[in-house]
Short mmCIF file of C-alpha atoms in Angstrom, two decimals:
data_model
loop_
_atom_site.label_atom_id
_atom_site.label_comp_id
_atom_site.label_asym_id
_atom_site.label_seq_id
_atom_site.Cartn_x
_atom_site.Cartn_y
_atom_site.Cartn_z
CA MET B 292 -70.92 -32.18 13.66
CA ASN B 293 -68.25 -33.35 16.04
CA ARG B 294 -64.63 -33.83 15.12
CA ARG B 295 -64.88 -37.63 15.02
CA TRP B 296 -67.54 -37.55 12.28
CA VAL B 297 -65.53 -35.05 10.25
CA VAL B 298 -62.53 -37.41 10.30
CA VAL B 299 -64.70 -40.41 9.33
CA LEU B 300 -66.32 -38.44 6.53
CA ALA B 301 -62.91 -37.30 5.24
CA ILE B 302 -61.63 -40.89 5.23
CA VAL B 303 -64.72 -42.10 3.36
CA LEU B 304 -64.35 -39.32 0.77
CA VAL B 305 -60.66 -40.05 0.20
CA ALA B 306 -61.29 -43.81 -0.06
CA GLY B 307 -64.21 -43.26 -2.43
CA THR B 308 -62.21 -40.95 -4.65
CA ALA B 309 -59.32 -43.43 -4.78
CA ALA B 310 -61.69 -46.29 -5.64
CA ALA B 311 -63.39 -44.26 -8.36
CA ALA B 312 -60.04 -43.30 -9.86
CA ALA B 313 -58.93 -46.94 -9.86
CA PHE B 314 -62.04 -48.27 -11.59
CA TRP B 315 -63.28 -45.34 -13.69
CA PRO B 316 -63.33 -46.32 -17.39
CA THR B 317 -60.67 -44.00 -18.82
CA PRO B 318 -60.04 -43.92 -22.59
CA ARG B 319 -56.85 -45.94 -22.06
CA ARG B 320 -58.70 -48.62 -20.07
CA ARG B 321 -61.40 -48.82 -22.76
CA ALA B 322 -58.74 -49.25 -25.45
CA VAL B 323 -56.92 -51.97 -23.50
CA ALA B 324 -60.25 -53.71 -22.85
CA ARG B 325 -61.05 -53.63 -26.59
CA VAL B 326 -57.67 -55.22 -27.37
CA ALA B 327 -58.57 -58.02 -24.94
CA GLU B 328 -62.04 -58.41 -26.52
CA LEU B 329 -60.34 -58.93 -29.88
CA ASP B 330 -58.15 -61.65 -28.30
CA GLY B 331 -55.18 -59.38 -28.80
CA MET B 332 -52.34 -58.71 -26.42
CA PHE B 333 -51.40 -55.56 -24.51
CA ARG B 334 -47.97 -55.52 -22.86
CA GLU B 335 -46.08 -53.05 -20.71
CA GLU B 336 -42.44 -53.94 -20.24
CA SER B 337 -39.23 -52.29 -19.23
CA GLU B 338 -36.35 -52.09 -21.68
CA GLU B 339 -32.78 -50.95 -21.29
CA ASP B 340 -31.80 -47.86 -23.28
CA ALA B 341 -28.41 -46.98 -24.77
CA GLU B 342 -27.27 -45.31 -21.53
CA GLY B 343 -28.08 -48.38 -19.45
CA GLY B 344 -31.23 -46.89 -17.93
CA GLN B 345 -34.66 -48.46 -18.02
CA HIS B 346 -37.69 -47.09 -19.86
CA PRO B 347 -41.20 -48.45 -20.35
CA VAL B 348 -42.19 -50.06 -23.65
CA VAL B 349 -45.88 -50.51 -24.47
CA SER B 350 -46.97 -52.84 -27.27
CA VAL B 351 -50.23 -54.08 -28.75
CA THR B 352 -50.54 -57.24 -30.82
CA LEU B 353 -53.63 -57.79 -32.95
CA ALA B 354 -52.05 -60.27 -35.35
CA PHE B 355 -54.41 -62.46 -37.37
CA ARG B 356 -57.47 -60.66 -36.01
CA THR B 357 -60.40 -58.94 -37.64
CA VAL B 358 -59.57 -55.33 -36.88
CA GLY B 359 -61.62 -52.34 -37.98
CA SER B 360 -60.96 -48.66 -38.20
CA ALA B 361 -62.78 -48.02 -34.91
CA ASP B 362 -60.52 -50.55 -33.16
CA LEU B 363 -57.37 -48.86 -34.43
CA ALA B 364 -58.75 -45.43 -33.53
CA LEU B 365 -58.93 -46.56 -29.89
CA LEU B 366 -55.21 -47.35 -29.88
CA ARG B 367 -54.36 -43.64 -29.89
CA ASP B 368 -55.72 -43.60 -26.31
CA ILE B 369 -52.91 -45.93 -25.22
CA ARG B 370 -50.11 -43.46 -24.57
CA PRO B 371 -47.30 -43.94 -24.95
CA LEU B 372 -47.66 -46.76 -27.51
CA HIS B 373 -44.36 -47.93 -28.95
CA ARG B 374 -45.08 -51.11 -30.90
CA ILE B 375 -48.05 -52.34 -32.91
CA TYR B 376 -48.16 -55.79 -34.49
CA LEU B 377 -50.98 -56.18 -37.04
CA ASP B 378 -49.56 -59.08 -39.08
CA GLY B 379 -52.21 -61.10 -40.89
CA SER B 380 -54.99 -58.81 -39.70
CA THR B 381 -57.69 -57.22 -41.84
CA VAL B 382 -56.07 -53.76 -41.64
CA THR B 383 -56.24 -51.69 -44.83
CA ASP B 384 -54.58 -48.54 -46.13
CA ALA B 385 -57.49 -46.40 -44.94
CA ASP B 386 -57.39 -47.97 -41.47
CA LEU B 387 -53.78 -46.84 -41.01
CA ALA B 388 -54.97 -43.22 -40.87
CA ASP B 389 -56.34 -44.05 -37.43
CA LEU B 390 -52.77 -44.58 -36.19
CA ASP B 391 -51.55 -41.14 -37.30
CA GLU B 392 -51.75 -39.78 -33.74
CA CYS B 393 -49.66 -42.61 -32.25
CA ASP B 394 -46.62 -40.34 -32.19
CA THR B 395 -44.36 -42.57 -30.08
CA LEU B 396 -44.53 -45.56 -32.43
CA ASP B 397 -41.13 -47.14 -33.12
CA VAL B 398 -42.13 -50.62 -34.41
CA LEU B 399 -44.96 -51.32 -36.86
CA SER B 400 -45.54 -54.76 -38.29
CA LEU B 401 -47.98 -55.08 -41.19
CA SER B 402 -46.90 -58.32 -42.88
CA VAL B 403 -49.50 -60.44 -44.66
CA THR B 404 -52.03 -57.58 -44.83
CA LYS B 405 -53.81 -55.72 -47.64
CA VAL B 406 -51.58 -52.68 -47.17
CA THR B 407 -50.40 -51.06 -50.41
CA ASP B 408 -48.29 -48.06 -51.41
CA ALA B 409 -51.15 -45.76 -50.37
CA GLY B 410 -50.94 -46.99 -46.77
CA LEU B 411 -47.31 -45.92 -46.49
CA VAL B 412 -48.45 -42.29 -46.63
CA HIS B 413 -49.76 -42.85 -43.10
CA VAL B 414 -46.76 -44.93 -42.00
CA ALA B 415 -44.52 -42.00 -42.98
CA LYS B 416 -46.18 -39.88 -40.26
CA HIS B 417 -44.27 -41.79 -37.56
CA PRO B 418 -40.86 -40.08 -37.34
CA ASN B 419 -39.65 -42.35 -34.52
CA LEU B 420 -40.22 -45.54 -36.52
CA ARG B 421 -37.17 -47.82 -36.31
CA VAL B 422 -38.65 -51.12 -37.56
CA LEU B 423 -41.19 -51.61 -40.33
CA ASN B 424 -42.37 -55.02 -41.48
CA ILE B 425 -44.25 -54.99 -44.80
CA ARG B 426 -43.49 -58.58 -45.82
CA LYS B 427 -46.09 -60.20 -48.08
CA THR B 428 -47.95 -56.96 -48.81
CA GLN B 429 -48.69 -55.22 -52.11
CA VAL B 430 -46.18 -52.45 -51.37
CA SER B 431 -43.89 -51.53 -54.28
CA ASP B 432 -41.04 -49.12 -54.96
CA ALA B 433 -43.59 -46.33 -55.42
CA GLY B 434 -44.64 -46.74 -51.78
CA LEU B 435 -41.09 -46.63 -50.47
CA VAL B 436 -40.83 -43.03 -51.67
CA HIS B 437 -43.11 -42.03 -48.77
CA LEU B 438 -40.64 -43.49 -46.26
CA ARG B 439 -37.67 -41.32 -47.24
CA GLY B 440 -38.20 -38.92 -44.34
CA LEU B 441 -38.03 -41.67 -41.69
CA SER B 442 -34.41 -41.00 -40.72
CA ARG B 443 -34.52 -43.40 -37.74
CA LEU B 444 -35.73 -46.37 -39.79
CA ALA B 445 -33.13 -49.08 -39.24
CA THR B 446 -34.90 -52.29 -40.27
CA LEU B 447 -37.26 -52.78 -43.18
CA ASN B 448 -38.63 -56.22 -44.04
CA VAL B 449 -39.88 -56.36 -47.63
CA TRP B 450 -39.72 -60.11 -48.30
CA GLU B 451 -42.30 -61.30 -50.82
CA SER B 452 -43.59 -57.79 -51.56
CA ASN B 453 -43.42 -55.87 -54.84
CA VAL B 454 -40.33 -53.93 -53.76
CA THR B 455 -37.35 -54.31 -56.09
CA THR B 456 -33.65 -54.12 -55.30
CA ARG B 457 -33.57 -50.80 -57.18
CA GLY B 458 -36.32 -49.30 -55.01
CA LEU B 459 -34.68 -50.56 -51.84
CA GLY B 460 -31.34 -49.12 -52.96
CA GLU B 461 -32.90 -45.70 -53.53
CA LEU B 462 -34.44 -45.78 -50.06
CA ARG B 463 -31.07 -46.71 -48.54
CA ARG B 464 -29.55 -43.62 -50.13
CA SER B 465 -32.19 -41.50 -48.38
CA ILE B 466 -31.80 -43.33 -45.06
CA PRO B 467 -28.10 -44.20 -44.62
CA GLY B 468 -28.70 -46.12 -41.38
CA LEU B 469 -31.15 -48.55 -42.98
CA ARG B 470 -29.88 -52.10 -42.54
CA ASP B 471 -29.00 -54.14 -45.57
CA ASP B 472 -30.31 -57.40 -44.12
CA MET B 473 -33.67 -57.59 -45.90
CA SER B 474 -34.29 -58.90 -49.38
CA ALA B 475 -36.33 -57.52 -52.27
CA THR B 476 -37.49 -58.97 -55.56
CA ASP B 477 -35.17 -58.76 -58.53
CA ASP B 478 -35.63 -55.91 -60.97
CA ASP B 479 -37.25 -56.88 -64.24
#
């Protein structure tokens, strides 16, 4: 084989490898495609950090969608995944176990879902969580106990849940940085 054919063959191999890498269905691509199939939204943005530098932020929104355990299990293939919005979706306590491996999660929104105290066992496995929205859920003071180890939790929305001011106060003692800007139901 002469030198010219070797060069042509090398170029074809490199181009073919690059094309295959660009279009090969990786787990991340399959997960993003499933989000699109569910009429959800996948976003990659850049956000300024405390030092003024930029870092990527990846979020998935599946609000008001019929979402199953298999769909949530795919989300662990989107790494890093920082924010998940499941408001008004069909997510249940058991489904939240499929998010346990999303270790970079810092925002989780579960308002208007069937999530109860039992689901917060799984939420508590996200040590980087800063924002948790459990508005209009069946979560009560008993569920908040699971959140005591989330030292970075800064915002907790409990409007129209079964959380009382007493339960919220106890959680604030465990997490001093928790903002006081959310309301709870009055104690009986």
